[in-house]
Short mmCIF file of C-alpha atoms in Angstrom, two decimals:
data_model
loop_
_atom_site.label_atom_id
_atom_site.label_comp_id
_atom_site.label_asym_id
_atom_site.label_seq_id
_atom_site.Cartn_x
_atom_site.Cartn_y
_atom_site.Cartn_z
CA MET A 1 96.47 85.31 -24.82
CA SER A 2 95.20 86.50 -28.21
CA LEU A 3 97.64 86.04 -31.06
CA ASN A 4 97.56 86.88 -34.76
CA GLY A 5 99.94 87.29 -37.67
CA TYR A 6 101.28 85.66 -40.83
CA PHE A 7 103.23 82.46 -41.43
CA SER A 8 105.90 84.59 -43.04
CA ASP A 9 106.53 86.06 -39.59
CA LEU A 10 105.83 82.98 -37.43
CA SER A 11 105.80 79.60 -39.15
CA LEU A 12 103.07 77.03 -38.51
CA PRO A 13 105.42 74.64 -36.64
CA GLU A 14 106.67 77.48 -34.44
CA LEU A 15 103.08 78.61 -33.80
CA CYS A 16 101.93 75.11 -32.82
CA GLN A 17 104.97 74.66 -30.60
CA LEU A 18 104.22 77.97 -28.88
CA LEU A 19 100.62 76.99 -28.16
CA GLN A 20 101.67 73.52 -27.02
CA ASP A 21 104.38 74.76 -24.67
CA GLY A 22 101.99 77.36 -23.25
CA LYS A 23 99.27 74.69 -22.79
CA LYS A 24 96.78 77.01 -24.43
CA THR A 25 93.08 76.35 -24.88
CA GLY A 26 91.11 78.01 -27.66
CA LEU A 27 90.56 78.28 -31.40
CA LEU A 28 93.33 78.79 -33.96
CA SER A 29 91.79 80.12 -37.18
CA ILE A 30 93.90 80.05 -40.35
CA GLN A 31 93.20 81.56 -43.75
CA GLY A 32 95.40 80.27 -46.54
CA LEU A 33 96.91 83.01 -48.68
CA ASP A 34 98.12 82.91 -52.25
CA HIS A 35 99.74 86.27 -52.90
CA ALA A 36 99.94 85.57 -56.62
CA ALA A 37 96.17 85.06 -56.88
CA GLN A 38 95.51 87.70 -54.17
CA VAL A 39 92.54 85.69 -52.93
CA SER A 40 91.99 82.40 -51.12
CA GLU A 41 88.98 80.57 -49.76
CA GLN A 42 91.02 78.05 -47.79
CA TYR A 43 90.06 78.21 -44.13
CA TYR A 44 91.07 75.90 -41.30
CA PHE A 45 89.93 75.89 -37.68
CA ILE A 46 92.07 74.12 -35.09
CA TRP A 47 90.81 73.71 -31.54
CA LEU A 48 93.24 73.10 -28.71
CA HIS A 49 92.74 72.07 -25.10
CA ARG A 50 95.70 72.65 -22.79
CA GLY A 51 98.08 72.67 -25.74
CA ARG A 52 96.70 69.50 -27.35
CA ILE A 53 94.82 69.48 -30.65
CA VAL A 54 91.30 68.09 -30.18
CA ALA A 55 89.61 68.90 -33.51
CA VAL A 56 90.27 70.38 -36.96
CA THR A 57 87.59 71.53 -39.41
CA LYS A 58 87.24 73.67 -42.53
CA ARG A 59 83.84 75.07 -41.59
CA LEU A 60 82.05 76.32 -38.48
CA ASP A 61 78.69 74.62 -39.04
CA SER A 62 79.23 71.95 -36.33
CA ARG A 63 78.56 69.19 -38.87
CA CYS A 64 82.02 68.23 -40.14
CA LEU A 65 82.51 65.19 -37.88
CA ALA A 66 78.97 63.96 -38.46
CA ASN A 67 79.42 64.27 -42.22
CA LEU A 68 82.74 62.41 -42.01
CA ILE A 69 81.03 59.56 -40.13
CA ILE A 70 78.42 59.33 -42.90
CA LYS A 71 81.05 59.59 -45.65
CA ARG A 72 82.98 56.66 -44.20
CA ARG A 73 79.69 54.72 -43.94
CA TYR A 74 80.01 54.04 -40.24
CA LEU A 75 76.40 55.22 -39.82
CA ASN A 76 73.70 56.36 -42.21
CA SER A 77 72.51 59.95 -42.25
CA THR A 78 69.23 59.19 -40.43
CA MET A 79 70.88 57.42 -37.50
CA THR A 80 73.69 59.97 -37.33
CA GLY A 81 71.20 62.84 -37.19
CA ARG A 82 69.14 61.13 -34.48
CA LEU A 83 72.19 60.41 -32.30
CA PHE A 84 73.60 63.88 -33.00
CA ARG A 85 70.50 65.44 -31.45
CA ARG A 86 70.65 63.10 -28.44
CA CYS A 87 74.29 63.87 -27.62
CA PRO A 88 74.65 65.99 -24.45
CA PRO A 89 76.05 69.47 -25.27
CA ASP A 90 78.96 69.04 -22.86
CA GLU A 91 80.16 65.66 -24.19
CA PRO A 92 82.31 65.03 -27.29
CA LEU A 93 80.21 63.47 -30.03
CA GLY A 94 82.71 60.68 -30.72
CA ARG A 95 82.86 59.62 -27.07
CA PHE A 96 79.05 59.61 -26.89
CA LEU A 97 78.76 57.42 -29.99
CA ARG A 98 81.28 54.97 -28.61
CA ALA A 99 79.39 54.80 -25.30
CA GLN A 100 76.23 54.03 -27.28
CA GLY A 101 78.03 51.12 -28.93
CA VAL A 102 77.60 52.42 -32.47
CA LEU A 103 81.28 53.31 -33.05
CA THR A 104 84.38 51.37 -32.01
CA THR A 105 87.60 52.78 -30.61
CA LYS A 106 89.35 51.88 -33.87
CA GLN A 107 86.78 53.79 -35.90
CA LEU A 108 87.23 56.85 -33.68
CA GLU A 109 90.99 56.68 -34.21
CA ILE A 110 90.49 56.57 -37.98
CA LEU A 111 88.10 59.52 -37.82
CA PHE A 112 90.53 61.51 -35.70
CA ALA A 113 93.46 60.79 -38.00
CA THR A 114 91.41 61.83 -41.04
CA GLN A 115 90.06 64.93 -39.32
CA VAL A 116 93.30 66.14 -37.76
CA MET A 117 96.38 64.63 -39.41
CA GLY A 118 95.14 64.88 -42.96
CA GLN A 119 93.94 68.47 -42.76
CA VAL A 120 96.91 69.82 -40.81
CA CYS A 121 99.26 68.30 -43.41
CA GLU A 122 97.38 70.34 -46.03
CA LEU A 123 98.37 73.50 -44.16
CA PHE A 124 102.03 72.81 -44.81
CA ARG A 125 101.37 73.11 -48.54
CA LEU A 126 100.04 76.67 -48.25
CA PRO A 127 102.37 79.38 -49.64
CA ASP A 128 101.40 81.65 -46.74
CA GLY A 129 98.61 82.09 -44.25
CA TYR A 130 97.07 84.50 -41.77
CA PHE A 131 96.34 83.12 -38.30
CA ALA A 132 94.43 84.31 -35.26
CA PHE A 133 94.17 82.56 -31.90
CA ASP A 134 91.11 83.15 -29.73
CA PRO A 135 91.48 81.79 -26.16
CA SER A 136 87.82 82.54 -25.34
CA ALA A 137 86.30 80.34 -28.07
CA PRO A 138 84.34 77.39 -26.62
CA LEU A 139 85.38 73.86 -27.55
CA PRO A 140 83.17 72.35 -30.30
CA LYS A 141 81.91 69.15 -28.63
CA SER A 142 80.00 68.18 -31.80
CA GLU A 143 83.31 68.12 -33.75
CA MET A 144 85.33 66.23 -31.14
CA THR A 145 86.02 62.50 -31.12
CA GLY A 146 87.23 62.62 -27.52
CA LEU A 147 90.80 62.02 -28.69
CA SER A 148 93.65 64.54 -28.71
CA VAL A 149 97.25 64.81 -29.86
CA VAL A 150 100.25 66.98 -28.99
CA ALA A 151 101.23 69.44 -31.69
CA THR A 152 104.61 67.80 -32.35
CA GLU A 153 102.87 64.58 -33.42
CA VAL A 154 101.14 66.60 -36.15
CA ILE A 155 104.06 68.85 -37.05
CA LEU A 156 106.34 65.95 -37.94
CA PRO A 157 104.06 64.48 -40.66
CA GLY A 158 103.45 68.01 -41.92
CA LEU A 159 107.15 68.73 -42.30
CA ARG A 160 107.55 65.47 -44.23
CA VAL A 161 105.18 66.66 -46.95
CA LEU A 162 106.54 70.21 -47.00
CA LYS A 163 107.82 71.07 -50.48
CA ASN A 164 108.75 74.73 -50.12
CA TRP A 165 111.45 75.04 -47.46
CA SER A 166 112.22 78.70 -48.14
CA ALA A 167 110.65 79.75 -44.83
CA PHE A 168 113.12 77.51 -42.97
CA ALA A 169 116.18 78.10 -45.14
CA ASP A 170 118.05 80.01 -42.43
CA GLN A 171 117.00 77.54 -39.71
CA LEU A 172 118.39 74.34 -41.22
CA PRO A 173 121.43 72.96 -39.37
CA GLU A 174 124.74 73.39 -41.15
CA ALA A 175 126.18 70.50 -43.13
CA GLN A 176 129.37 70.81 -41.04
CA SER A 177 127.40 70.54 -37.79
CA ALA A 178 126.73 67.36 -35.85
CA LEU A 179 123.75 66.16 -33.85
CA VAL A 180 123.45 64.74 -30.35
CA SER A 181 120.43 62.94 -28.93
CA LEU A 182 118.30 64.69 -26.30
CA VAL A 183 116.49 61.53 -25.22
CA ARG A 184 117.51 58.24 -23.71
CA GLY A 185 116.45 55.03 -25.39
CA GLN A 186 113.79 55.09 -28.09
CA PRO A 187 112.33 58.33 -29.54
CA HIS A 188 109.15 59.51 -27.81
CA VAL A 189 107.54 60.36 -31.16
CA ARG A 190 107.03 58.12 -34.17
CA ILE A 191 109.67 58.61 -36.85
CA ASN A 192 109.82 57.17 -40.35
CA GLN A 193 112.49 55.02 -42.00
CA ALA A 194 114.58 57.92 -43.30
CA GLU A 195 114.54 59.62 -39.89
CA TRP A 196 115.51 56.35 -38.21
CA ALA A 197 118.49 56.00 -40.56
CA VAL A 198 119.78 59.45 -39.58
CA TRP A 199 118.85 58.93 -35.92
CA ARG A 200 121.03 55.83 -35.66
CA LEU A 201 124.06 57.72 -36.95
CA ILE A 202 123.85 60.93 -34.94
CA ASP A 203 127.01 61.49 -32.95
CA GLU A 204 128.88 64.62 -31.92
CA ASN A 205 131.85 63.45 -34.00
CA ILE A 206 129.90 62.81 -37.22
CA THR A 207 128.78 65.78 -39.32
CA LEU A 208 125.56 65.88 -41.29
CA GLY A 209 127.62 65.91 -44.46
CA GLU A 210 129.26 62.64 -43.41
CA ILE A 211 125.87 61.14 -42.57
CA ALA A 212 124.66 62.08 -46.05
CA THR A 213 127.65 60.30 -47.59
CA ARG A 214 127.12 57.15 -45.51
CA LEU A 215 123.42 56.99 -46.39
CA ASP A 216 123.93 58.03 -50.02
CA LEU A 217 121.52 60.93 -49.59
CA ALA A 218 121.65 64.55 -50.67
CA VAL A 219 123.03 66.82 -47.95
CA GLU A 220 119.88 68.97 -48.19
CA ASP A 221 117.71 65.95 -47.44
CA VAL A 222 119.76 65.09 -44.34
CA GLN A 223 119.62 68.73 -43.19
CA ARG A 224 115.82 68.67 -43.47
CA ILE A 225 115.59 65.37 -41.60
CA ALA A 226 117.88 66.78 -38.92
CA PHE A 227 115.69 69.88 -38.70
CA ARG A 228 112.66 67.68 -38.05
CA LEU A 229 114.46 65.73 -35.34
CA ILE A 230 115.58 68.98 -33.73
CA PHE A 231 112.16 70.60 -33.93
CA VAL A 232 110.36 67.77 -32.15
CA GLY A 233 112.95 67.71 -29.38
CA LEU A 234 114.79 64.51 -30.28
CA ALA A 235 118.16 66.04 -31.14
CA GLN A 236 120.29 69.15 -30.79
CA GLU A 237 122.67 70.70 -33.27
CA ILE A 238 126.37 70.87 -32.34
CA PRO A 239 128.04 73.58 -34.47
CA ALA A 240 131.28 72.79 -36.29
CA MET A 241 134.51 73.22 -34.31
CA VAL A 242 136.55 76.36 -34.87
CA SER A 243 139.30 75.78 -37.42
CA GLU A 244 142.98 76.04 -36.44
CA GLY A 245 143.38 79.40 -38.17
CA GLU A 246 140.57 81.01 -36.18
CA VAL A 247 140.55 82.37 -32.65
CA ALA A 248 139.07 79.77 -30.32
CA ASP A 249 138.24 82.20 -27.52
CA PRO A 250 134.64 81.40 -26.49
CA LEU A 251 134.21 84.86 -24.96
CA LEU A 252 133.47 87.60 -27.47
CA THR A 253 134.73 91.10 -26.82
CA ARG A 254 132.13 93.86 -26.53
CA GLU A 255 133.04 95.20 -29.97
CA ALA A 256 132.81 91.72 -31.50
CA MET A 257 129.39 91.13 -29.97
CA GLN A 258 128.17 94.39 -31.44
CA THR A 259 129.32 93.52 -34.94
CA GLN A 260 129.10 89.73 -35.18
CA GLU A 261 125.88 88.29 -36.59
CA LEU A 262 124.87 85.22 -34.61
CA SER A 263 123.30 82.36 -36.55
CA PRO A 264 119.82 80.95 -35.81
CA SER A 265 121.47 77.70 -34.72
CA PHE A 266 123.25 79.64 -31.96
CA PHE A 267 119.92 80.71 -30.48
CA ARG A 268 118.40 77.23 -30.85
CA ASN A 269 121.34 75.70 -29.00
CA LEU A 270 121.16 78.41 -26.33
CA ILE A 271 117.46 77.66 -25.77
CA GLY A 272 118.28 73.96 -25.58
CA LEU A 273 120.85 74.61 -22.87
CA PHE A 274 118.34 76.62 -20.80
CA ARG A 275 115.79 73.80 -21.11
CA GLN A 276 118.32 71.37 -19.66
CA VAL A 277 118.97 73.49 -16.57
CA PRO A 278 117.07 71.87 -13.65
CA LYS A 279 114.44 74.00 -11.96
CA SER A 280 115.27 75.14 -8.46
CA SER A 281 113.19 73.61 -5.69
#
C-alpha cells in the first residue's frame, strides 16, 4: 500500500496509527515544510516492520547509527568501522554489536531512544510536512539496533511537546464531555504526571471542565491531555447529555440527518463502539 500526502490532510499521529493498525512494513519518508519560507531541508526517514518503528534517520547514507555510537563514545571510529564491515547484511547492526560483547543492552536502549524518540518528537514541531510511504523499501539493517516500538509509544511523547494544536482544534473533546476508561487496571502505555492526574479522575459523571477545576488547570490543557489519552486508546469521550429543552430522541429523522453536521467526536465514539464489538467465530 503506497501512501502520500500532507500533514494538513492527514496528521502525523493519524498516519502512524494507520500504519500501526495495518501492521505495515516499509519506509515512511517525510519532508518538513515551512510555507512561509517556501523551502525546507528537513528530511526524516522512518522504517517500520509490521507496524512497529525500527529505525529513524535524517539521511540515507547507512551511517547514522554508527555515527551515533561514535558520538556517544561507546566505540571509537576505527573499531566501529571495522565491526560495521564485519556485520552480516541481514542482521541489525545493534544486535550484532551486542552479540560481540562491545555494546550492552542498556546502551542499545539509549541509542534507540535517541534515534527514534528524539527525532520523532522533532516532527511534531514542523508547521507542515509532505509524506510518502513505500512498502517495497528494504529494511536498513545498518541503522537498526534490533529494538522496535509501537507507534503510540512515540506519538504520546510527540503530542506532549506539540505547541501548535491548530491541526487538532476540531478533534479535541468538548469541555462538557466526560471520559471513560477503555482498559482495566493500569494503562498499557507510559503516561506522565499530568496525564495520571486526569486519568485518576475520569468518570462518566465528571466533565472535563470539572476535572480542570479540581486540578486547577486550564480547560484547554485538560482537553489536550484527554485527547492524548483518547488517541492512544486509554479513554473514550462521552458527549454531554442533551439538555431538558432539547429533543432527546436518539433517532434522527431523514431530513435531520441530511442537515445536521455531526461532530468529529461523534465519529470517534462510533469507531470506538465498533472496536468493542467482538469478532464472530
